Coordinates of N, CA and C in Angstrom, one line a residue:
M1 N 0.8 -1.2 0.0 CA 0.0 0.0 0.0 C 0.9 1.2 0.0
F2 N 0.5 2.2 -0.8 CA 1.2 3.5 -0.9 C 1.0 4.3 0.4
T3 N 2.1 4.4 1.2 CA 2.0 4.8 2.6 C 1.6 6.3 2.8
P4 N 1.8 7.3 1.9 CA 1.4 8.6 2.1 C -0.1 8.8 2.4
Y5 N -0.9 7.8 1.9 CA -2.3 7.9 2.2 C -2.7 7.3 3.6
L6 N -1.7 6.8 4.3 CA -2.0 6.2 5.6 C -1.3 6.9 6.8
T7 N -0.9 8.1 6.6 CA -0.2 8.8 7.7 C -1.3 9.5 8.6
P8 N -1.0 9.7 9.9 CA -2.0 10.3 10.7 C -2.4 11.7 10.2
R9 N -1.5 12.4 9.6 CA -1.8 13.8 9.1 C -2.8 13.7 7.9
Y10 N -2.7 12.7 7.1 CA -3.6 12.5 6.0 C -5.0 12.0 6.5
L11 N -4.9 11.0 7.4 CA -6.1 10.4 7.9 C -6.7 11.2 9.1
N12 N -6.9 12.5 8.9 CA -7.4 13.3 10.0 C -8.9 13.1 10.1
K13 N -9.5 13.7 11.2 CA -10.9 13.5 11.5 C -11.8 14.0 10.3
R14 N -11.5 15.1 9.7 CA -12.3 15.6 8.6 C -12.3 14.6 7.4
R15 N -11.2 14.0 7.2 CA -11.2 13.0 6.1 C -12.1 11.8 6.4
W16 N -12.0 11.3 7.6 CA -12.9 10.2 8.0 C -14.3 10.6 7.9
I17 N -14.7 11.8 8.2 CA -16.1 12.3 8.0 C -16.4 12.3 6.6
S18 N -15.5 12.7 5.7 CA -15.8 12.7 4.3 C -16.0 11.2 3.8
Y19 N -15.2 10.3 4.3 CA -15.4 8.9 4.0 C -16.8 8.5 4.4
W20 N -17.2 8.9 5.6 CA -18.6 8.4 6.0 C -19.7 8.9 5.1
H21 N -19.6 10.2 4.7 CA -20.6 10.8 3.8 C -20.6 10.0 2.5
Q22 N -19.5 9.7 1.9 CA -19.4 8.9 0.7 C -20.1 7.6 0.8
I23 N -19.8 6.9 1.9 CA -20.4 5.6 2.1 C -21.9 5.7 2.4
D24 N -22.3 6.7 3.1 CA -23.7 7.0 3.4 C -24.5 7.3 2.1
E25 N -24.0 8.1 1.2 CA -24.7 8.4 0.0 C -24.8 7.2 -0.9
V26 N -23.8 6.3 -0.9 CA -23.9 5.1 -1.7 C -24.9 4.2 -1.2
S27 N -24.9 4.0 0.1 CA -25.8 3.0 0.7 C -27.2 3.4 0.7
A28 N -27.5 4.7 0.5 CA -28.9 5.2 0.4 C -29.5 4.9 -1.0
L29 N -28.7 4.6 -1.9 CA -29.2 4.4 -3.3 C -29.6 2.9 -3.4
K30 N -30.7 2.7 -4.2 CA -31.2 1.4 -4.4 C -30.7 0.8 -5.7
N31 N -30.7 -0.5 -5.8 CA -30.2 -1.3 -6.9 C -28.8 -0.9 -7.4
I32 N -27.9 -0.7 -6.4 CA -26.5 -0.5 -6.7 C -25.8 -1.8 -6.3
H33 N -25.1 -2.4 -7.3 CA -24.4 -3.6 -7.0 C -22.9 -3.5 -7.3
S34 N -22.6 -2.9 -8.4 CA -21.2 -2.7 -8.8 C -20.7 -1.3 -8.7
I35 N -19.5 -1.1 -8.2 CA -18.9 0.2 -8.0 C -17.5 0.3 -8.5
L36 N -17.2 1.4 -9.2 CA -15.8 1.7 -9.5 C -15.3 2.9 -8.8
E37 N -14.3 2.8 -8.0 CA -13.7 3.9 -7.3 C -12.5 4.4 -8.1
V38 N -12.5 5.7 -8.5 CA -11.4 6.3 -9.2 C -10.6 7.0 -8.2
G39 N -9.3 6.7 -8.2 CA -8.4 7.4 -7.2 C -8.7 6.9 -5.8
P40 N -8.5 5.6 -5.5 CA -8.9 5.0 -4.2 C -8.0 5.3 -3.1
G41 N -6.8 5.9 -3.4 CA -5.9 6.2 -2.3 C -5.6 5.1 -1.4
N42 N -6.0 5.1 -0.1 CA -5.7 4.1 0.8 C -6.7 2.9 0.8
K43 N -7.7 3.0 -0.1 CA -8.8 2.0 -0.3 C -9.7 1.8 0.9
I44 N -9.7 2.8 1.8 CA -10.6 2.6 3.0 C -12.0 2.6 2.6
V45 N -12.4 3.5 1.7 CA -13.8 3.5 1.3 C -14.1 2.2 0.4
A46 N -13.2 1.9 -0.5 CA -13.4 0.7 -1.3 C -13.5 -0.6 -0.4
D47 N -12.7 -0.7 0.6 CA -12.7 -1.9 1.4 C -14.0 -1.9 2.2
A48 N -14.5 -0.8 2.7 CA -15.7 -0.7 3.5 C -16.9 -1.1 2.6
L49 N -16.9 -0.6 1.4 CA -18.1 -0.9 0.5 C -18.0 -2.4 0.1
G50 N -16.8 -2.9 -0.1 CA -16.7 -4.3 -0.4 C -17.2 -5.2 0.7
K51 N -16.9 -4.8 1.9 CA -17.4 -5.6 3.1 C -18.9 -5.4 3.3
M52 N -19.4 -4.4 2.7 CA -20.9 -4.2 2.8 C -21.6 -4.9 1.8
G53 N -20.9 -5.6 0.9 CA -21.5 -6.5 -0.1 C -21.5 -6.0 -1.5
Y54 N -20.9 -4.9 -1.7 CA -20.9 -4.4 -3.1 C -19.7 -5.0 -3.9
F55 N -19.9 -5.2 -5.2 CA -18.8 -5.6 -6.0 C -18.0 -4.4 -6.4
I56 N -16.8 -4.3 -6.0 CA -16.1 -3.0 -6.2 C -14.7 -3.2 -6.9
K57 N -14.4 -2.3 -7.8 CA -13.1 -2.3 -8.5 C -12.6 -0.9 -8.3
T58 N -11.2 -0.8 -8.5 CA -10.6 0.5 -8.4 C -9.8 0.8 -9.6
L59 N -9.6 2.2 -9.8 CA -8.8 2.6 -11.0 C -7.9 3.8 -10.5
D60 N -6.7 3.8 -11.0 CA -5.8 4.8 -10.6 C -4.7 4.9 -11.7
N61 N -4.0 6.0 -11.8 CA -2.9 6.1 -12.8 C -1.6 5.8 -12.1
D62 N -1.6 5.5 -10.8 CA -0.3 5.2 -10.1 C -0.3 3.7 -9.7
P63 N 0.5 3.0 -10.2 CA 0.6 1.5 -9.9 C 0.9 1.3 -8.4
R64 N 1.5 2.2 -7.8 CA 1.8 2.0 -6.3 C 0.6 1.9 -5.5
V65 N -0.5 2.4 -6.0 CA -1.8 2.3 -5.2 C -2.4 0.9 -5.4
Q66 N -1.8 0.1 -6.3 CA -2.3 -1.3 -6.6 C -3.8 -1.3 -6.9
P67 N -4.2 -0.5 -7.9 CA -5.6 -0.6 -8.3 C -5.9 -1.8 -9.2
D68 N -7.2 -2.1 -9.4 CA -7.5 -3.2 -10.3 C -7.3 -2.8 -11.8
F69 N -7.5 -1.5 -12.1 CA -7.2 -1.0 -13.4 C -6.3 0.2 -13.3
I70 N -5.3 0.3 -14.2 CA -4.4 1.4 -14.3 C -4.8 2.2 -15.5
G71 N -5.1 3.5 -15.3 CA -5.6 4.3 -16.4 C -5.7 5.8 -15.9
Q72 N -5.9 6.7 -16.9 CA -6.1 8.1 -16.6 C -7.5 8.5 -17.0
I73 N -8.2 9.0 -16.1 CA -9.7 9.3 -16.3 C -9.9 10.2 -17.5
E74 N -8.9 11.1 -17.8 CA -9.1 12.0 -18.9 C -8.7 11.4 -20.3
K75 N -8.2 10.2 -20.3 CA -7.8 9.5 -21.5 C -8.6 8.2 -21.7
A76 N -9.5 8.3 -22.6 CA -10.5 7.2 -22.8 C -9.8 5.9 -23.1
K77 N -8.8 5.9 -23.9 CA -8.1 4.7 -24.4 C -7.5 3.9 -23.2
T78 N -7.2 4.6 -22.1 CA -6.6 3.9 -21.0 C -7.6 3.2 -20.0
L79 N -8.9 3.4 -20.3 CA -9.9 3.0 -19.3 C -10.5 1.6 -19.7
P80 N -11.0 0.9 -18.7 CA -11.6 -0.4 -18.9 C -12.9 -0.3 -19.7
D81 N -13.3 -1.4 -20.4 CA -14.5 -1.4 -21.1 C -15.7 -1.7 -20.2
Q82 N -15.4 -2.2 -19.0 CA -16.5 -2.6 -18.1 C -17.2 -1.4 -17.6
R83 N -18.5 -1.6 -17.3 CA -19.4 -0.5 -16.8 C -19.9 -0.9 -15.4
F84 N -20.2 0.1 -14.6 CA -20.6 -0.1 -13.2 C -21.8 0.7 -12.9
D85 N -22.6 0.2 -11.9 CA -23.8 0.9 -11.4 C -23.5 2.3 -10.9
L86 N -22.3 2.4 -10.3 CA -21.9 3.7 -9.7 C -20.4 3.9 -9.8
V87 N -20.0 5.1 -10.2 CA -18.6 5.5 -10.2 C -18.4 6.5 -9.1
L88 N -17.4 6.3 -8.3 CA -17.0 7.3 -7.2 C -15.7 7.8 -7.5
A89 N -15.6 9.2 -7.5 CA -14.3 9.9 -7.6 C -14.2 11.0 -6.6
S90 N -13.5 10.7 -5.5 CA -13.4 11.7 -4.4 C -12.1 12.4 -4.4
E91 N -12.1 13.7 -4.5 CA -10.9 14.5 -4.5 C -9.9 14.0 -5.6
V92 N -10.4 13.9 -6.8 CA -9.6 13.3 -7.9 C -9.5 14.3 -9.1
L93 N -10.6 14.9 -9.5 CA -10.6 15.6 -10.8 C -9.9 16.9 -10.7
E94 N -9.6 17.5 -9.6 CA -8.8 18.7 -9.5 C -7.4 18.4 -9.7
H95 N -7.0 17.2 -9.9 CA -5.6 16.8 -10.1 C -5.3 16.8 -11.6
I96 N -6.3 17.1 -12.5 CA -6.1 17.2 -13.9 C -6.4 18.7 -14.3
P97 N -5.8 19.2 -15.3 CA -6.1 20.6 -15.8 C -7.5 20.8 -16.1
Y98 N -8.1 21.9 -15.8 CA -9.5 22.2 -16.0 C -9.9 22.0 -17.4
A99 N -9.0 22.3 -18.3 CA -9.3 22.1 -19.8 C -9.7 20.6 -20.1
E100 N -9.2 19.7 -19.2 CA -9.5 18.3 -19.4 C -10.7 17.8 -18.6
F101 N -11.2 18.7 -17.8 CA -12.4 18.3 -16.9 C -13.5 17.8 -17.8
P102 N -14.0 18.5 -18.9 CA -15.1 17.9 -19.6 C -14.8 16.5 -20.2
S103 N -13.6 16.3 -20.7 CA -13.4 14.9 -21.2 C -13.4 13.9 -20.1
A104 N -12.9 14.2 -19.0 CA -13.0 13.3 -17.8 C -14.4 13.0 -17.5
L105 N -15.3 14.0 -17.5 CA -16.7 13.8 -17.2 C -17.3 12.9 -18.2
R106 N -17.0 13.1 -19.5 CA -17.6 12.2 -20.5 C -17.1 10.8 -20.3
N107 N -15.9 10.6 -19.9 CA -15.4 9.2 -19.7 C -16.0 8.6 -18.4
L108 N -16.3 9.4 -17.4 CA -17.0 8.9 -16.2 C -18.4 8.5 -16.6
R109 N -19.0 9.3 -17.5 CA -20.4 8.9 -17.9 C -20.4 7.6 -18.7
R110 N -19.3 7.3 -19.4 CA -19.2 6.1 -20.2 C -19.0 4.9 -19.2
L111 N -18.4 5.1 -18.1 CA -18.1 4.1 -17.1 C -19.2 3.7 -16.2
T112 N -20.2 4.6 -16.0 CA -21.3 4.4 -15.1 C -22.6 4.1 -15.9
K113 N -23.3 3.1 -15.3 CA -24.6 2.8 -15.9 C -25.7 3.6 -15.2
K114 N -25.5 4.1 -14.0 CA -26.5 4.8 -13.2 C -26.1 6.1 -12.6
Y115 N -25.1 6.0 -11.7 CA -24.8 7.2 -10.8 C -23.3 7.5 -10.9
L116 N -23.0 8.8 -10.6 CA -21.7 9.3 -10.4 C -21.7 10.1 -9.1
L117 N -20.7 9.8 -8.2 CA -20.6 10.5 -6.9 C -19.2 11.1 -6.9
L118 N -19.2 12.4 -6.8 CA -17.9 13.2 -6.7 C -17.8 13.9 -5.4
T119 N -16.6 14.1 -5.0 CA -16.3 15.2 -4.1 C -15.1 16.0 -4.7
L120 N -15.2 17.3 -4.5 CA -14.2 18.3 -5.1 C -13.8 19.3 -4.0
P121 N -12.6 19.8 -4.1 CA -12.2 20.7 -3.0 C -12.9 22.1 -3.3
Y122 N -13.4 22.7 -2.2 CA -13.9 24.0 -2.2 C -13.0 24.9 -1.3
T123 N -12.3 25.8 -1.9 CA -11.3 26.6 -1.1 C -11.9 27.3 0.1
S124 N -11.1 27.5 1.1 CA -11.5 28.2 2.3 C -11.0 29.6 2.2
R125 N -10.2 30.0 1.3 CA -9.6 31.3 1.2 C -10.6 32.3 0.5
G126 N -10.8 33.3 1.2 CA -11.7 34.3 0.6 C -13.2 33.9 0.7
T127 N -13.5 32.9 1.6 CA -14.8 32.4 1.7 C -15.3 32.5 3.2
F128 N -16.6 32.6 3.4 CA -17.2 32.5 4.7 C -18.0 31.3 4.8
K129 N -17.8 30.4 5.8 CA -18.4 29.1 5.8 C -19.1 28.9 7.2
P130 N -20.3 29.4 7.4 CA -20.9 29.2 8.7 C -21.4 27.7 8.7
Y131 N -21.4 27.1 9.9 CA -21.8 25.7 10.1 C -22.5 25.6 11.4
F132 N -23.7 24.9 11.4 CA -24.5 24.6 12.6 C -24.7 23.1 12.7
H133 N -24.5 22.6 13.9 CA -24.8 21.2 14.2 C -25.4 21.1 15.6
A134 N -26.5 20.4 15.7 CA -27.2 20.3 17.0 C -27.9 18.9 17.0
H135 N -27.9 18.3 18.2 CA -28.7 17.1 18.5 C -29.8 17.5 19.4
L136 N -31.0 17.8 18.9 CA -32.0 18.5 19.6 C -32.9 17.4 20.3
W137 N -33.1 16.3 19.7 CA -34.0 15.3 20.3 C -33.4 13.9 20.5
P138 N -33.6 13.3 21.6 CA -33.0 11.9 21.7 C -33.6 11.0 20.6
F139 N -32.8 10.0 20.2 CA -33.2 9.0 19.2 C -33.5 9.6 17.8
H140 N -33.1 10.8 17.6 CA -33.2 11.4 16.2 C -31.8 11.8 15.7
K141 N -31.7 11.8 14.4 CA -30.4 12.2 13.8 C -30.1 13.7 14.1
P142 N -28.9 14.0 14.3 CA -28.6 15.4 14.5 C -28.9 16.3 13.3
I143 N -29.1 17.5 13.5 CA -29.4 18.5 12.5 C -28.1 19.2 12.1
S144 N -27.7 19.2 10.8 CA -26.5 19.9 10.4 C -26.9 20.9 9.3
W145 N -26.3 22.0 9.3 CA -26.5 23.0 8.3 C -25.2 23.7 8.0
S146 N -25.0 24.0 6.7 CA -23.8 24.7 6.3 C -24.0 25.5 5.0
K147 N -23.3 26.5 4.9 CA -23.4 27.4 3.7 C -22.1 28.0 3.4
I148 N -21.8 28.2 2.1 CA -20.5 28.8 1.7 C -20.8 30.1 1.0
F149 N -20.2 31.2 1.5 CA -20.3 32.5 0.8 C -18.9 32.8 0.2
N150 N -18.8 32.9 -1.1 CA -17.6 33.2 -1.7 C -17.4 34.7 -1.8
L151 N -16.7 35.3 -0.9 CA -16.7 36.7 -0.8 C -15.6 37.4 -1.6
F152 N -14.4 36.8 -1.6 CA -13.3 37.4 -2.3 C -12.5 36.3 -3.0
P153 N -13.0 35.9 -4.2 CA -12.3 34.8 -4.9 C -10.9 35.2 -5.2
R154 N -10.0 34.2 -4.9 CA -8.6 34.4 -5.1 C -8.1 33.5 -6.3
P155 N -7.0 34.0 -7.0 CA -6.5 33.1 -8.0 C -5.9 31.8 -7.5
H156 N -6.0 30.8 -8.3 CA -5.4 29.5 -7.9 C -4.0 29.5 -8.3
I157 N -3.1 29.0 -7.4 CA -1.7 28.8 -7.7 C -1.4 27.3 -7.7
F158 N -1.0 26.8 -8.8 CA -0.7 25.3 -8.8 C 0.3 24.9 -7.8
D159 N 0.0 23.9 -7.0 CA 0.9 23.5 -5.9 C 1.5 22.1 -6.2
N160 N 1.5 21.7 -7.4 CA 2.0 20.4 -7.9 C 1.0 19.3 -7.5
Q161 N -0.2 19.7 -7.1 CA -1.2 18.7 -6.8 C -2.6 19.2 -7.4
H162 N -3.1 20.3 -7.1 CA -4.4 20.8 -7.6 C -4.2 21.8 -8.7
Y163 N -4.8 21.5 -9.8 CA -4.8 22.5 -10.9 C -5.9 23.6 -10.7
W164 N -6.9 23.3 -9.9 CA -8.0 24.2 -9.7 C -8.8 23.8 -8.5
E165 N -9.6 24.7 -7.9 CA -10.5 24.4 -6.8 C -11.7 25.2 -7.0
I166 N -12.8 24.6 -6.6 CA -14.1 25.4 -6.5 C -13.9 26.6 -5.6
G167 N -14.4 27.8 -6.1 CA -14.3 29.0 -5.3 C -13.1 29.9 -5.6
K168 N -12.1 29.3 -6.3 CA -11.0 30.1 -6.7 C -11.5 31.0 -7.9
R169 N -10.7 32.0 -8.2 CA -11.1 32.9 -9.3 C -11.2 32.2 -10.6
G170 N -12.3 32.3 -11.3 CA -12.5 31.6 -12.5 C -13.1 30.2 -12.4
Y171 N -13.3 29.8 -11.2 CA -13.9 28.4 -10.9 C -15.1 28.5 -9.9
P172 N -16.1 29.3 -10.2 CA -17.2 29.4 -9.3 C -18.0 28.1 -9.3
L173 N -18.7 27.8 -8.2 CA -19.5 26.6 -8.1 C -20.4 26.4 -9.3
K174 N -21.1 27.5 -9.7 CA -22.0 27.5 -10.8 C -21.4 27.0 -12.1
K175 N -20.1 27.3 -12.4 CA -19.4 26.9 -13.5 C -19.2 25.4 -13.5
I176 N -18.8 24.9 -12.3 CA -18.5 23.4 -12.2 C -19.8 22.6 -12.4
L177 N -20.9 23.1 -11.8 CA -22.1 22.3 -11.9 C -22.6 22.4 -13.3
Q178 N -22.4 23.5 -14.0 CA -22.9 23.6 -15.4 C -22.0 22.6 -16.3
A179 N -20.8 22.5 -16.0 CA -19.9 21.6 -16.8 C -20.4 20.2 -16.6
I180 N -20.8 19.8 -15.4 CA -21.3 18.5 -15.1 C -22.6 18.3 -15.9
A181 N -23.5 19.3 -15.8 CA -24.8 19.2 -16.6 C -24.6 19.1 -18.1
N182 N -23.6 19.8 -18.6 CA -23.3 19.8 -20.0 C -22.8 18.4 -20.5
S183 N -22.3 17.6 -19.5 CA -21.8 16.3 -19.8 C -22.9 15.2 -19.7
D184 N -24.2 15.7 -19.8 CA -25.4 14.9 -19.8 C -25.6 14.1 -18.5
F185 N -25.2 14.7 -17.4 CA -25.5 14.2 -16.1 C -26.7 15.0 -15.5
T186 N -27.5 14.4 -14.7 CA -28.5 15.1 -14.0 C -28.1 15.2 -12.5
I187 N -27.9 16.3 -12.0 CA -27.4 16.5 -10.6 C -28.6 16.3 -9.7
I188 N -28.5 15.3 -8.8 CA -29.5 14.9 -7.9 C -29.4 15.8 -6.6
K189 N -28.2 16.0 -6.1 CA -28.0 16.8 -4.9 C -26.5 17.2 -4.9
H190 N -26.3 18.3 -4.3 CA -24.9 18.8 -4.1 C -24.9 19.7 -2.8
Y191 N -23.8 19.5 -2.0 CA -23.7 20.2 -0.8 C -22.3 20.1 -0.2
P192 N -21.9 21.1 0.5 CA -20.6 21.0 1.3 C -20.8 20.1 2.4
I193 N -19.8 19.2 2.6 CA -19.9 18.2 3.7 C -19.9 19.0 5.0
P194 N -20.9 19.0 5.8 CA -21.0 19.9 6.9 C -19.8 19.9 7.9
E195 N -19.3 18.8 8.2 CA -18.1 18.7 9.1 C -16.8 18.8 8.4
N196 N -16.8 19.0 7.1 CA -15.5 19.1 6.4 C -15.9 20.0 5.1
L197 N -16.0 21.3 5.3 CA -16.5 22.2 4.3 C -15.5 22.3 3.1
Y198 N -14.3 21.8 3.2 CA -13.4 21.8 2.1 C -13.7 20.8 1.0
H199 N -14.5 19.8 1.4 CA -15.0 18.8 0.5 C -16.4 19.1 0.1
Y200 N -16.7 19.2 -1.2 CA -18.0 19.5 -1.7 C -18.5 18.3 -2.5
L201 N -19.6 17.7 -2.0 CA -20.2 16.5 -2.6 C -21.2 16.7 -3.7
I202 N -21.1 16.0 -4.7 CA -22.1 16.1 -5.9 C -22.5 14.7 -6.3
L203 N -23.8 14.4 -6.2 CA -24.3 13.2 -6.7 C -25.1 13.4 -8.0
C204 N -24.8 12.6 -9.0 CA -25.4 12.8 -10.3 C -26.0 11.4 -10.8
K205 N -26.9 11.6 -11.7 CA -27.5 10.4 -12.3 C -27.2 10.5 -13.8
R206 N -27.0 9.4 -14.4 CA -26.7 9.3 -15.9 C -27.9 9.6 -16.7

């Protein structure tokens, strides 16, 4: 296993919360049997979904991650012919230039038969992110609310990891959602993960 994805710094509480939301969204969908995770990292989500009874495969461009398929999501010729009920790509697409984002979305659409679940980074710089969480009644789920106000968009500076992030200058949320819709996906829901506002979750239907 590629160890940078298993350090305490990487596996912080906010990341575990993001893992929980991904698994929760998948498990809430009906008639999902096969899943492809793109960019599985430490495979924590893939392993959990596999133990929950899903047929799961992984795809990555780095052989050190030991994925089932080695390929680049923006390059169709490198991708498997197999299709899956759901494709999950969490914190992946920002690692390719935005000019290749539409082609990556088209390839994701080809790989999924039903759903696409994404999380993308939403910058905290120049934004105001109020968050409310309360457990008001016993035996009921807590209430969570969050909102992002993009007050002063800042330019994105490539850090050898992310080519772009939601909320940076030139990358407003509206633009990202429109690009997804233009790729013939129907967006079912989208929201900032309440306990980890840096991760923005988007669930789409083919």
